[in-house]
CSV table of C-alpha atoms and ligand atoms in Angstrom, one decimal:
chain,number,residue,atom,x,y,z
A,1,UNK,CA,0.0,0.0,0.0
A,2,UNK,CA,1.6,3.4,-1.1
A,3,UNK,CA,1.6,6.1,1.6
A,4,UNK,CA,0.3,9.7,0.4
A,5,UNK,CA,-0.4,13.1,1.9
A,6,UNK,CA,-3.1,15.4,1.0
A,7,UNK,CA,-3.1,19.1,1.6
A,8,UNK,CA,-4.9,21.5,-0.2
A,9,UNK,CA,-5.9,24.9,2.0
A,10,UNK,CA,-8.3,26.2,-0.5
A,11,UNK,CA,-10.9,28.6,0.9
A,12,UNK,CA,-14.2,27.5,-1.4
A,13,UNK,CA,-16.9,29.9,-2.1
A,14,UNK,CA,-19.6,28.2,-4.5
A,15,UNK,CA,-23.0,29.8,-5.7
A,16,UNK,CA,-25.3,32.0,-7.7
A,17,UNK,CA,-24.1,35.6,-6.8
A,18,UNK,CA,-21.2,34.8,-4.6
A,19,UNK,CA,-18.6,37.4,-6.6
A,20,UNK,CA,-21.3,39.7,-4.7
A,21,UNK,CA,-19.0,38.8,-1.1
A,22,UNK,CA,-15.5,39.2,-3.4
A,23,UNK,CA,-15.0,42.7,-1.4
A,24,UNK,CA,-15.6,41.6,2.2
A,25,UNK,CA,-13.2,38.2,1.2
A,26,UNK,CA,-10.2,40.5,-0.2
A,27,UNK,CA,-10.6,42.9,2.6
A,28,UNK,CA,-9.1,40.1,4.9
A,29,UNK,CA,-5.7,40.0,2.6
A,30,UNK,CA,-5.0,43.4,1.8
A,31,UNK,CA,-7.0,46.9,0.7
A,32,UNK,CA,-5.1,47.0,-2.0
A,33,UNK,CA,-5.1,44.3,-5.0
A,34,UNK,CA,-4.2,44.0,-8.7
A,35,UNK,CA,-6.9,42.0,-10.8
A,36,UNK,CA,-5.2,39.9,-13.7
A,37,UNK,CA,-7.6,38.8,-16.3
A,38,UNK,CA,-7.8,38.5,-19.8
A,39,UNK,CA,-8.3,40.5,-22.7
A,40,UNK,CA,-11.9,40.8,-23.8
A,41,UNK,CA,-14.7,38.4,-21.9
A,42,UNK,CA,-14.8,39.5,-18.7
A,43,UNK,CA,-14.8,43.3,-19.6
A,44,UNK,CA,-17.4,42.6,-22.3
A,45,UNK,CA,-20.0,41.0,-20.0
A,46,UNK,CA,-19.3,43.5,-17.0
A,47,UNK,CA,-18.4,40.9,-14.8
A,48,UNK,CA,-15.2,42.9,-14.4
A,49,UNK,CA,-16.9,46.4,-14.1
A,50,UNK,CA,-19.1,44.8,-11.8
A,51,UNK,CA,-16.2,42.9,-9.9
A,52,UNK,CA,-14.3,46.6,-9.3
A,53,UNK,CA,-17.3,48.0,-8.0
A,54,UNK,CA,-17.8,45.5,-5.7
A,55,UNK,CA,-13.7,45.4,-4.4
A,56,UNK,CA,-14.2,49.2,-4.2
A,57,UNK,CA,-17.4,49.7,-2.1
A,58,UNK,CA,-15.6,47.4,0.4
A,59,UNK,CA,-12.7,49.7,0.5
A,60,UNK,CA,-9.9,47.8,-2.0
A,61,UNK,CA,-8.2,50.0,-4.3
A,62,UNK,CA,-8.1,48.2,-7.5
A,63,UNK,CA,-5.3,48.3,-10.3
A,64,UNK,CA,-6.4,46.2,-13.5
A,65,UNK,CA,-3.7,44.0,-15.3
A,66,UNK,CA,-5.6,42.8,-18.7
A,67,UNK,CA,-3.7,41.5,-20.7
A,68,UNK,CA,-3.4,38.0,-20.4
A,69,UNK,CA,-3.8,35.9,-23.3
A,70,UNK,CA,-5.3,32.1,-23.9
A,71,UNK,CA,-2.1,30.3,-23.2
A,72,UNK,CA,-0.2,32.9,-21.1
A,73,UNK,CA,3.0,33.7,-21.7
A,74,UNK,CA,6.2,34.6,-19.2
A,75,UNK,CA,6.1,38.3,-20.5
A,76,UNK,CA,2.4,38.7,-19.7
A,77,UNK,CA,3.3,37.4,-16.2
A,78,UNK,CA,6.7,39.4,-15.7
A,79,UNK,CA,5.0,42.9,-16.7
A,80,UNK,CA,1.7,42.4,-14.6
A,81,UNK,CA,4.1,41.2,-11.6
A,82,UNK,CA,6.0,44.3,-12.5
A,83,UNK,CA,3.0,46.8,-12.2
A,84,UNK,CA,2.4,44.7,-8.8
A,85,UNK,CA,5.5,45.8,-7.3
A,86,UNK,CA,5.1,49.0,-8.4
A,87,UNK,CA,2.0,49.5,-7.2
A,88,UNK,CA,2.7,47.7,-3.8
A,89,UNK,CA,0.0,45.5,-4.0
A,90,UNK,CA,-0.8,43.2,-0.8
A,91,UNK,CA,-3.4,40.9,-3.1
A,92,UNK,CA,-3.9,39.2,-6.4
A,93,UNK,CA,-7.3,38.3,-8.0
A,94,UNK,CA,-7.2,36.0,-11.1
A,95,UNK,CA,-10.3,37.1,-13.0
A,96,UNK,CA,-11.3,34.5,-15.5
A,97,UNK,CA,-10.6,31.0,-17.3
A,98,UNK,CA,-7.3,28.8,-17.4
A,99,UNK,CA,-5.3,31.4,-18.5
A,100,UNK,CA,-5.7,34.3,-16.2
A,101,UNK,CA,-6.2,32.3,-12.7
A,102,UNK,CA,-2.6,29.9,-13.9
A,103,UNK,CA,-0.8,33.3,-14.4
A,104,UNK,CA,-1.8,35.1,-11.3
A,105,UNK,CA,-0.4,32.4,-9.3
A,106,UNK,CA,2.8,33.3,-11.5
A,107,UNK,CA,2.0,37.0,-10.7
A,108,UNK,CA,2.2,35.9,-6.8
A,109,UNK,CA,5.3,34.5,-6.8
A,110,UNK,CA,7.1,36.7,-9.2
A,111,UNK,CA,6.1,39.9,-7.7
A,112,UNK,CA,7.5,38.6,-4.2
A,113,UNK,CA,10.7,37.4,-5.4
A,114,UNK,CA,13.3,39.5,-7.5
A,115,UNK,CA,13.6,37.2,-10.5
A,116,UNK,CA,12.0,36.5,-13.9
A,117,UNK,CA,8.9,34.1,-13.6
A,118,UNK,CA,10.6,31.6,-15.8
A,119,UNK,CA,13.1,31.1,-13.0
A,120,UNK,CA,10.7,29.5,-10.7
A,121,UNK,CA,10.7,26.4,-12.4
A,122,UNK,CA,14.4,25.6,-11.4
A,123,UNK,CA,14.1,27.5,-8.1
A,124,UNK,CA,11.3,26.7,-6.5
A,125,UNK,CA,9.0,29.3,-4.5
A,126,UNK,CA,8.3,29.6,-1.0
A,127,UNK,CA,6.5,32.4,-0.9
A,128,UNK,CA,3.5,34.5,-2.7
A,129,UNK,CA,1.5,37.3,-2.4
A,130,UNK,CA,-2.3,35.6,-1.6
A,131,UNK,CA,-4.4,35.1,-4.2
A,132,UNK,CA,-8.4,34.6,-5.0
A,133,UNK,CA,-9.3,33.0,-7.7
A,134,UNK,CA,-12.7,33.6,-9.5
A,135,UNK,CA,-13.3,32.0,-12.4
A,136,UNK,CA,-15.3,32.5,-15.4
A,137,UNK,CA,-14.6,28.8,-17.1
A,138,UNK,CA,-15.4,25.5,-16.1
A,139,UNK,CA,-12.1,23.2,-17.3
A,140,UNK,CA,-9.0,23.7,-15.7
A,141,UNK,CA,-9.6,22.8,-12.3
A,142,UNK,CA,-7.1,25.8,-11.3
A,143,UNK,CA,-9.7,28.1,-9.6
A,144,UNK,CA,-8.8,25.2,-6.7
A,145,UNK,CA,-5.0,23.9,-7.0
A,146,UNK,CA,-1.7,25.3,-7.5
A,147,UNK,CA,-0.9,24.5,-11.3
A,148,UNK,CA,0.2,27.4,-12.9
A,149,UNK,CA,0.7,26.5,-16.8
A,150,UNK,CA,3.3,29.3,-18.8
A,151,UNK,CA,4.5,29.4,-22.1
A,152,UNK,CA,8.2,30.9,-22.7
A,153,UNK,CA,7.1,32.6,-26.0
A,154,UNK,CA,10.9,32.7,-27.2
A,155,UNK,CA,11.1,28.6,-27.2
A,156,UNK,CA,7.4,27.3,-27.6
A,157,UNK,CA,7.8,25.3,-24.3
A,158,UNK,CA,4.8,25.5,-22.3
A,159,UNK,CA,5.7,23.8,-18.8
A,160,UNK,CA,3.2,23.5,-15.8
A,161,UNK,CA,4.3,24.5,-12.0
A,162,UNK,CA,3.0,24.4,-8.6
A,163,UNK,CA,4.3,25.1,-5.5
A,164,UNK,CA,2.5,24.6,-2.0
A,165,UNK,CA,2.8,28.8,-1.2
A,166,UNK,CA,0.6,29.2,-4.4
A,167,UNK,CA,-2.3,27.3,-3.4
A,168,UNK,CA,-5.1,30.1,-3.8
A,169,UNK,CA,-6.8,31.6,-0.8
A,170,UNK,CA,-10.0,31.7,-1.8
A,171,UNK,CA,-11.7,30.6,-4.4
A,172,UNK,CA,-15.1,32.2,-5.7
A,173,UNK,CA,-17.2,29.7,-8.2
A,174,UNK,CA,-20.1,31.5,-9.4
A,175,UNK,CA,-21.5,30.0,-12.3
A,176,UNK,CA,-23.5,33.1,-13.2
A,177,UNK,CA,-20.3,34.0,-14.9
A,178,UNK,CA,-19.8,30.9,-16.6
A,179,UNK,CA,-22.8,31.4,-18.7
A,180,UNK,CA,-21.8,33.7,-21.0
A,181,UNK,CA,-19.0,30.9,-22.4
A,182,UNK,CA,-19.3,30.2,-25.8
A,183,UNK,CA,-20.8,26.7,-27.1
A,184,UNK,CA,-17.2,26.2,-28.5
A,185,UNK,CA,-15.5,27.3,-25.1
A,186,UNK,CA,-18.2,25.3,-23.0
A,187,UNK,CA,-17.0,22.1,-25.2
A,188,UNK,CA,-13.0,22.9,-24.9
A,189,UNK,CA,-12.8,23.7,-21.7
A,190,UNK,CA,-15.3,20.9,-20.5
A,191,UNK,CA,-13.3,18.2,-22.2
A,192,UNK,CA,-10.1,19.5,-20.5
A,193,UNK,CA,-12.1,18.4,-17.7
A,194,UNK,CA,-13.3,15.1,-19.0
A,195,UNK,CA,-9.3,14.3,-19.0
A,196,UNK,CA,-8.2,15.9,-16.2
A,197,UNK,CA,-11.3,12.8,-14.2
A,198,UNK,CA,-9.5,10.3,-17.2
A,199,UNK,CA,-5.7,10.9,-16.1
A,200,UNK,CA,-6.1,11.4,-12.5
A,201,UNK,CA,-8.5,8.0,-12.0
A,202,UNK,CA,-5.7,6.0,-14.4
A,203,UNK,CA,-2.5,7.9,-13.1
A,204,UNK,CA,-0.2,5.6,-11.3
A,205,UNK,CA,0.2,8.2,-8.4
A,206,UNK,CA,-3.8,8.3,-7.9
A,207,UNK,CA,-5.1,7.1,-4.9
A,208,UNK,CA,-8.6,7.3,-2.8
A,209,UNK,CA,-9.1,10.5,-2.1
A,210,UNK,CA,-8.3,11.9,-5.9
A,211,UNK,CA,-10.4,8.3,-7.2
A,212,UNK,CA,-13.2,9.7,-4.7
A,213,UNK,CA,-13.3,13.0,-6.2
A,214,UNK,CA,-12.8,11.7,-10.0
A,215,UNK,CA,-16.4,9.9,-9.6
A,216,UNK,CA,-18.1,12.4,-8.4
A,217,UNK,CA,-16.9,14.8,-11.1
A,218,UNK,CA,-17.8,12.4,-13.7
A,219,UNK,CA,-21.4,11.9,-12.2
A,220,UNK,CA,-21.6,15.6,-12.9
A,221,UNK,CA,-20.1,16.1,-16.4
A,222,UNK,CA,-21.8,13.0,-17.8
A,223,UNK,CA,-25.5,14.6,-17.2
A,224,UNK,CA,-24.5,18.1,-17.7
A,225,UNK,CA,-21.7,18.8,-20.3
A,226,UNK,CA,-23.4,18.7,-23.2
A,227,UNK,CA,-26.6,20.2,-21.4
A,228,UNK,CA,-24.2,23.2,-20.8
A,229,UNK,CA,-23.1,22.6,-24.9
A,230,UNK,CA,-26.9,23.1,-26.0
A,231,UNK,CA,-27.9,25.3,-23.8
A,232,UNK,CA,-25.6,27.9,-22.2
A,233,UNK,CA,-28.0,29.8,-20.2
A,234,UNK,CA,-28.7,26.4,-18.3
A,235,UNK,CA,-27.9,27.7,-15.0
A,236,UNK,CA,-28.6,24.1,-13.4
A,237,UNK,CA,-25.9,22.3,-15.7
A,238,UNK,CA,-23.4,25.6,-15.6
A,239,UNK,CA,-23.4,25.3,-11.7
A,240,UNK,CA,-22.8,21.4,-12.2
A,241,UNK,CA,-20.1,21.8,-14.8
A,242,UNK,CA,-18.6,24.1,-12.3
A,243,UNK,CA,-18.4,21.6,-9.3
A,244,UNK,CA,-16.9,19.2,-11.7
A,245,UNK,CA,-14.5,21.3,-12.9
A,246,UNK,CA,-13.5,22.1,-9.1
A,247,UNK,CA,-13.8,18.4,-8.5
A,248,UNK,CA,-11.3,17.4,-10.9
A,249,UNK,CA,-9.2,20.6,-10.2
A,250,UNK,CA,-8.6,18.8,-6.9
A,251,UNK,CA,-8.4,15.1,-8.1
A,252,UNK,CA,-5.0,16.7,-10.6
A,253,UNK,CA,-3.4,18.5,-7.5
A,254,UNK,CA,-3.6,15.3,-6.0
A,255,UNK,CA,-2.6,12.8,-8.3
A,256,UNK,CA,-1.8,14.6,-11.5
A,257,UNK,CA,-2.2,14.7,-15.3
A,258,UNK,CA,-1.1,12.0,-17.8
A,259,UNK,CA,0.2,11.6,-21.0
A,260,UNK,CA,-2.9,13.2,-23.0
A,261,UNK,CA,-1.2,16.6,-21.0
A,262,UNK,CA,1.8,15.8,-21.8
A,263,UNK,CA,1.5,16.0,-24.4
A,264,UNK,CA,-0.6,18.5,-25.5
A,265,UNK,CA,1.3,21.1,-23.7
A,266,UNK,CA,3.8,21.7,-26.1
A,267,UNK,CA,1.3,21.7,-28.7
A,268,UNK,CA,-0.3,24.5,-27.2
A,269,UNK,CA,2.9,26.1,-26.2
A,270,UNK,CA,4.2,26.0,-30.0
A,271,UNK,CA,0.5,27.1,-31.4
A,272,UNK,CA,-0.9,29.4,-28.7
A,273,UNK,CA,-3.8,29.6,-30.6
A,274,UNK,CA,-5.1,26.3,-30.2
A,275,UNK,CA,-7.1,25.8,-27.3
A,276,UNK,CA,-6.0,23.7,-24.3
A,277,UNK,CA,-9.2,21.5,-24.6
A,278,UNK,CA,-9.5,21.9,-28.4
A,279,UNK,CA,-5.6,20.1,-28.6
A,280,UNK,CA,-6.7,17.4,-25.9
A,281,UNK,CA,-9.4,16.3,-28.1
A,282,UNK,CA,-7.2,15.4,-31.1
A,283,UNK,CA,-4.9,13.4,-28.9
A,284,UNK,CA,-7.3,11.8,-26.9
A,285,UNK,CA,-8.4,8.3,-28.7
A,286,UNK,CA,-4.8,8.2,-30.3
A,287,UNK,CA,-3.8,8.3,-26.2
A,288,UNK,CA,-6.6,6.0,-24.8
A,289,UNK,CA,-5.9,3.4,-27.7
A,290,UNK,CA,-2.5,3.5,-26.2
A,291,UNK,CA,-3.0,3.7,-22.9
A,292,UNK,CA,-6.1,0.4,-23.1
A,293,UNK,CA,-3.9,-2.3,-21.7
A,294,UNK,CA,-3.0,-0.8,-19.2
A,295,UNK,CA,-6.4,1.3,-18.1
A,296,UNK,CA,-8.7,-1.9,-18.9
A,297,UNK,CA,-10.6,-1.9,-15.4
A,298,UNK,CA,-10.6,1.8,-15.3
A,299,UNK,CA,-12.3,2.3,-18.7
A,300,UNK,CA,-14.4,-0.7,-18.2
A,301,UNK,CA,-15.5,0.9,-15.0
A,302,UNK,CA,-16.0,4.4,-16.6
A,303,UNK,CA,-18.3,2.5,-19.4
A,304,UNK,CA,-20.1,1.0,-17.2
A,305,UNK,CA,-20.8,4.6,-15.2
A,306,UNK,CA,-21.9,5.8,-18.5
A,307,UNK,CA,-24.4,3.6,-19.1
A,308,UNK,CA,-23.1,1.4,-21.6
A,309,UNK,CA,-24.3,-2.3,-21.9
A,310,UNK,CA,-22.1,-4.9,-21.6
A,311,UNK,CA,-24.3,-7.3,-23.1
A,312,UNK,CA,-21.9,-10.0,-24.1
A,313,UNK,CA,-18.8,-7.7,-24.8
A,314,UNK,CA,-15.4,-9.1,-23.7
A,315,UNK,CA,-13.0,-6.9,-21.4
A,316,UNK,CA,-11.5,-5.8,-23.9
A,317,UNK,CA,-14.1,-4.9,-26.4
A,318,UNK,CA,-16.3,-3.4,-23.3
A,319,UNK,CA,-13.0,-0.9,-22.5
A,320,UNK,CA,-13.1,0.1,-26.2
A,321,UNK,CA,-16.0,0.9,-25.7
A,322,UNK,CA,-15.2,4.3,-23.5
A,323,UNK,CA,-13.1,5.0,-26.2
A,324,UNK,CA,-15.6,4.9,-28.9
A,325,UNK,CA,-17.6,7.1,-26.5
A,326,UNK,CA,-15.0,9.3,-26.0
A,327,UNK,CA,-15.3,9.5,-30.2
A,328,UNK,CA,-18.9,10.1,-29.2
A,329,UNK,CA,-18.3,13.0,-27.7
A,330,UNK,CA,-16.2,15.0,-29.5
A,331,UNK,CA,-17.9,14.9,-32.0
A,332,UNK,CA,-21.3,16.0,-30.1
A,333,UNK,CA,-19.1,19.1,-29.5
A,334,UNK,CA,-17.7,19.3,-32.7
A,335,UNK,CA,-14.3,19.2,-31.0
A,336,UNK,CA,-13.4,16.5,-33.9
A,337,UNK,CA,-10.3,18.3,-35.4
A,338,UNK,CA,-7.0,16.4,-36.0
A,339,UNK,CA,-3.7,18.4,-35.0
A,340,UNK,CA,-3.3,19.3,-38.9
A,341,UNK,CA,-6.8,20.9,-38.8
A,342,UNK,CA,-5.4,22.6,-35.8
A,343,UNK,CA,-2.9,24.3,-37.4
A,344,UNK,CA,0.1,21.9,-36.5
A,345,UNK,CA,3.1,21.5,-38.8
A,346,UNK,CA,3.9,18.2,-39.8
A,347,UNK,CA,7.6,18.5,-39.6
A,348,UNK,CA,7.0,20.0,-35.7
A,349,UNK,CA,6.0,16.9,-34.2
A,350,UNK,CA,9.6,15.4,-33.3
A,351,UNK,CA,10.0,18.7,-31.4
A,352,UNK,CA,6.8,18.3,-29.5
A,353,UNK,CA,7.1,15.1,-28.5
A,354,UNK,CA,11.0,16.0,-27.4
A,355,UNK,CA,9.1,18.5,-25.0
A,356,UNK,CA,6.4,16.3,-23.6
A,357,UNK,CA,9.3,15.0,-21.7
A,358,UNK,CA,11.7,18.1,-21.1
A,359,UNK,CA,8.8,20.2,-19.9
A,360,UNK,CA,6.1,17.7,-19.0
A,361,UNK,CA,7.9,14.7,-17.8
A,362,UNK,CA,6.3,13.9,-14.2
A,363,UNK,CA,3.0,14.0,-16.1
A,364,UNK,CA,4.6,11.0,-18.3
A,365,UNK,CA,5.9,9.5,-15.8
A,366,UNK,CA,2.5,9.3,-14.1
A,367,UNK,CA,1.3,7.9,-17.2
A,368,UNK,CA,-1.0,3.9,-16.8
A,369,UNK,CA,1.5,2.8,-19.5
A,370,UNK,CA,5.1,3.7,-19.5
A,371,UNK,CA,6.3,5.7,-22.7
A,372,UNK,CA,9.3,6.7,-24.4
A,373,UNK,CA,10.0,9.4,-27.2
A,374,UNK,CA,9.3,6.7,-30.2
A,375,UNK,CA,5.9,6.0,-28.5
A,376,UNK,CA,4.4,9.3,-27.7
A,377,UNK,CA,5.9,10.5,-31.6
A,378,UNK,CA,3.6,7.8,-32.7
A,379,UNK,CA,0.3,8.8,-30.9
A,380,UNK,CA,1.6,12.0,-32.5
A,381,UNK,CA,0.9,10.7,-35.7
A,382,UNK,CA,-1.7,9.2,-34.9
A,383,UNK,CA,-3.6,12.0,-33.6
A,384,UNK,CA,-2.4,14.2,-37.4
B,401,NDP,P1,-8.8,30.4,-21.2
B,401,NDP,O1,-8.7,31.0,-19.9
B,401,NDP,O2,-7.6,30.4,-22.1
B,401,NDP,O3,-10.0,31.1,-22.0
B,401,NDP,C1,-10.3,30.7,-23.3
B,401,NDP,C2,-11.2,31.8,-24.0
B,401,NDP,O4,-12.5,31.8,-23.4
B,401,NDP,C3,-10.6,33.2,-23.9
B,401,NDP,O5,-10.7,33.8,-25.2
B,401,NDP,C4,-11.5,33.9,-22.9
B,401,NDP,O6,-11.6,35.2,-23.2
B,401,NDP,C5,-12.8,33.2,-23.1
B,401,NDP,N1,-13.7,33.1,-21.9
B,401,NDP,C6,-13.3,32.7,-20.7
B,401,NDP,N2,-14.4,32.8,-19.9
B,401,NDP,C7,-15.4,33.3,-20.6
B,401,NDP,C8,-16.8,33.5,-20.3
B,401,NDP,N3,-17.4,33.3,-19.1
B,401,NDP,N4,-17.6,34.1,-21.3
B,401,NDP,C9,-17.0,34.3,-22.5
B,401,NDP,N5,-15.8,34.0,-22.9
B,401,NDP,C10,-15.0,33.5,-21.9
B,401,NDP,O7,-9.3,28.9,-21.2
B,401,NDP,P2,-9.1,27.7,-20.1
B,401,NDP,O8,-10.0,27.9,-18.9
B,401,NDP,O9,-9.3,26.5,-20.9
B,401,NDP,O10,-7.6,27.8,-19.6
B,401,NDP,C11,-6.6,27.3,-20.4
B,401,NDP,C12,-5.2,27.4,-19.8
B,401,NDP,O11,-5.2,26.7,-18.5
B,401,NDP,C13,-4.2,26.8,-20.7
B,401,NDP,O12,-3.0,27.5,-20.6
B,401,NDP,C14,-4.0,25.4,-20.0
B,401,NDP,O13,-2.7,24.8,-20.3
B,401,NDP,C15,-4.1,25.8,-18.5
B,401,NDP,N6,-4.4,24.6,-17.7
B,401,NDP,C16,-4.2,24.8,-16.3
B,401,NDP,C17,-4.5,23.7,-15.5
B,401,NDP,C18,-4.2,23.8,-14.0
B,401,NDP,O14,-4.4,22.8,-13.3
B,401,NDP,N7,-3.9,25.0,-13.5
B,401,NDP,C19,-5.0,22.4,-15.9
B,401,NDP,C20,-5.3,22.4,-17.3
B,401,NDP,C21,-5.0,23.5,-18.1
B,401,NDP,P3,-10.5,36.4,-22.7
B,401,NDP,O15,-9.2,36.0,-23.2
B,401,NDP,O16,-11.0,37.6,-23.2
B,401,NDP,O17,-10.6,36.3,-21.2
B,402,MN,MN1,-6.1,20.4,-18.5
């Protein structure tokens, strides 16, 4: 029996309105906090205008960092962590998906310390400014752990950190603001969290508690994913796909991602335009094929909790059988693009797979099934 410690400190607001108590949580941190979000959403559907109001009645000044892109990059973090300092900020608020809650965690650490963000990987972090998290996507999982995912724009490489002083505070899960996502971001983002419940159930370091909180995120993204697809104003299946998202957020900081992260961070990291959830959709049946052998309970388990019949299906055939549900559902979302639809260049694929394992290597490690460079080039090709 392995031995394993848990710890995660994370302060969890959840409900309709909650961003309304966002002034009265800050206030115990600091009255004076920069925002980091991205570039367009949150300012387009006031959430942020609302957000500043609400910091400011409560007595926090407010400084706004927006410019955080999808797939942040180490110069998006440096200059927000820059105008921290300057500004002598006591708090950090990541306002948004993925991409702005993962960079201010970087924010925190950078604007503490005196080095570049990049840095942080090979020196690891013991302290950070706090953070809250409020999120405005339900995929990542990182409005509750303390992944922080940056892309050095000069290389491509698009590595994931965590240390235990970046653990958010707080974090405020109010799927009122998750509403306004996009059928295409809905699909993305909930797929990331479709194999974020596949990798953490399956990884070798998983154990009860992350297994505990993988079923009950899959309860709630089976009945409400594509409810959330079809119908975005669904507040019902938002607020669900929400509590997964968390759910999962927490089964990853336990027991980690996989090989289907592995690699699609560098694909991200080299073509910051495709979308985190978008590039684990074209890996994933190359990845599952791969990884059958060695999942063949898991996914027989999973099928089973889907609802699929047995009826006379060997083990193996009734484990292929996620996988052809997995097929299932990407297409439902239309997230059925190959990496070459994506944008991915044939002749970039050694380099990518070389970075699954210089950037992403405890994630292959993790992995059911062992893999080596000739392997994961393959499911490469597969997935072209
Ligand atoms: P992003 O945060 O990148 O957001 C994707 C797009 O959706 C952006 O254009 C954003 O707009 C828009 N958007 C976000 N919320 C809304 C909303 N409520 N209404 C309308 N539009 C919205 O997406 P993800 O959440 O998928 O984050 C992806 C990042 O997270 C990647 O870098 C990925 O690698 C990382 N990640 C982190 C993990 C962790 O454990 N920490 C785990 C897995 C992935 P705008 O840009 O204007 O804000
Ligand atoms: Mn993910």
């Amino acid at each position: 029996m392995d031995s394993f410690d848990i710890f995660n400190p994370v302060n969890i607001r959840f409900g309709r309105g909650v961003i309304g108590e966002a002034g009265k949580i800050a206030r115990r941190y600091s009255n004076s906090a920069l925002i980091v979000t991205g570039k367009t959403s949150m300012r387009k559907t006031g959430v942020l205008d609302n957000l500043i109001g609400i910091l400011k009645s409560a007595g926090v000044d407010v400084t706004v960092y927006d410019g955080i892109t999808p797939n942040p990059t180490t110069a998006e973090i440096d200059e927000a962590a820059g105008i921290a300092k300057q500004k002598g900020v006591g708090l950090i608020i990541g306002l948004g998906g993925g991409s702005p809650l993962d960079s201010a965690k970087a924010v925190a650490v950078a604007a503490k310390g005196d080095m570049p963000v990049w840095n942080y990987l090979k020196t690891p972090a013991t302290e950070a400014l706090p953070v809250i998290t409020i999120v405005s996507t339900s995929g990542t999982g990182s409005e509750v752990n303390r992944y922080s995912v940056m892309t050095n724009p000069e290389t491509g490489e698009k590595p994931g950190f965590g240390y235990a002083c970046m653990y958010p505070k707080e974090a405020i899960i109010d799927p009122e603001i998750t509403a306004s996502m996009p059928p295409q971001v809905t699909a993305a983002t909930g797929f990331d969290v479709f194999v974020h419940i596949l990798e953490a159930f399956t990884g070798k370091i998983r154990n009860a508690f992350s297994s505990a909180y993988c079923m009950q995120a899959f309860y709630l993204l089976r009945d409400n994913l594509v409810r959330a697809y079809e119908e975005p104003a669904n507040i019902e299946a938002r607020g669900n796909m929400a509590l997964a998202s968390a759910l999962a957020g927490l089964a990853i900081d336990i027991s980690g991602v996989g090989i289907m992260h592995a690699l699609e961070h560098p694909v991200s990291g080299n073509y910051p335009e495709v979308a985190h959830g978008a590039g684990l959709a074209a890996l994933a049946v190359p990845s599952m094929k791969y990884n059958l052998e060695a999942c063949k309970m898991d996914f027989m388990l999973i099928a089973h909790h889907f609802g699929i019949k047995r009826a006379g299906k060997s083990d193996d055939e009734y484990a292929y059988a996620l996988i052809e549900k997995t097929e299932d559902i990407i297409r439902t979302l239309s997230l059925n693009a190959r990496l070459k639809d994506l944008g991915v260049e044939k002749d970039r694929l050694p380099k990518i797979a070389k970075e699954a394992f210089s950037t992403m290597g405890f994630a292959i490690q993790n992995n059911a099934r062992a893999a080596g460079e000739a392997e994961v080039l393959k499911i490469l090709e597969e997935s072209y």
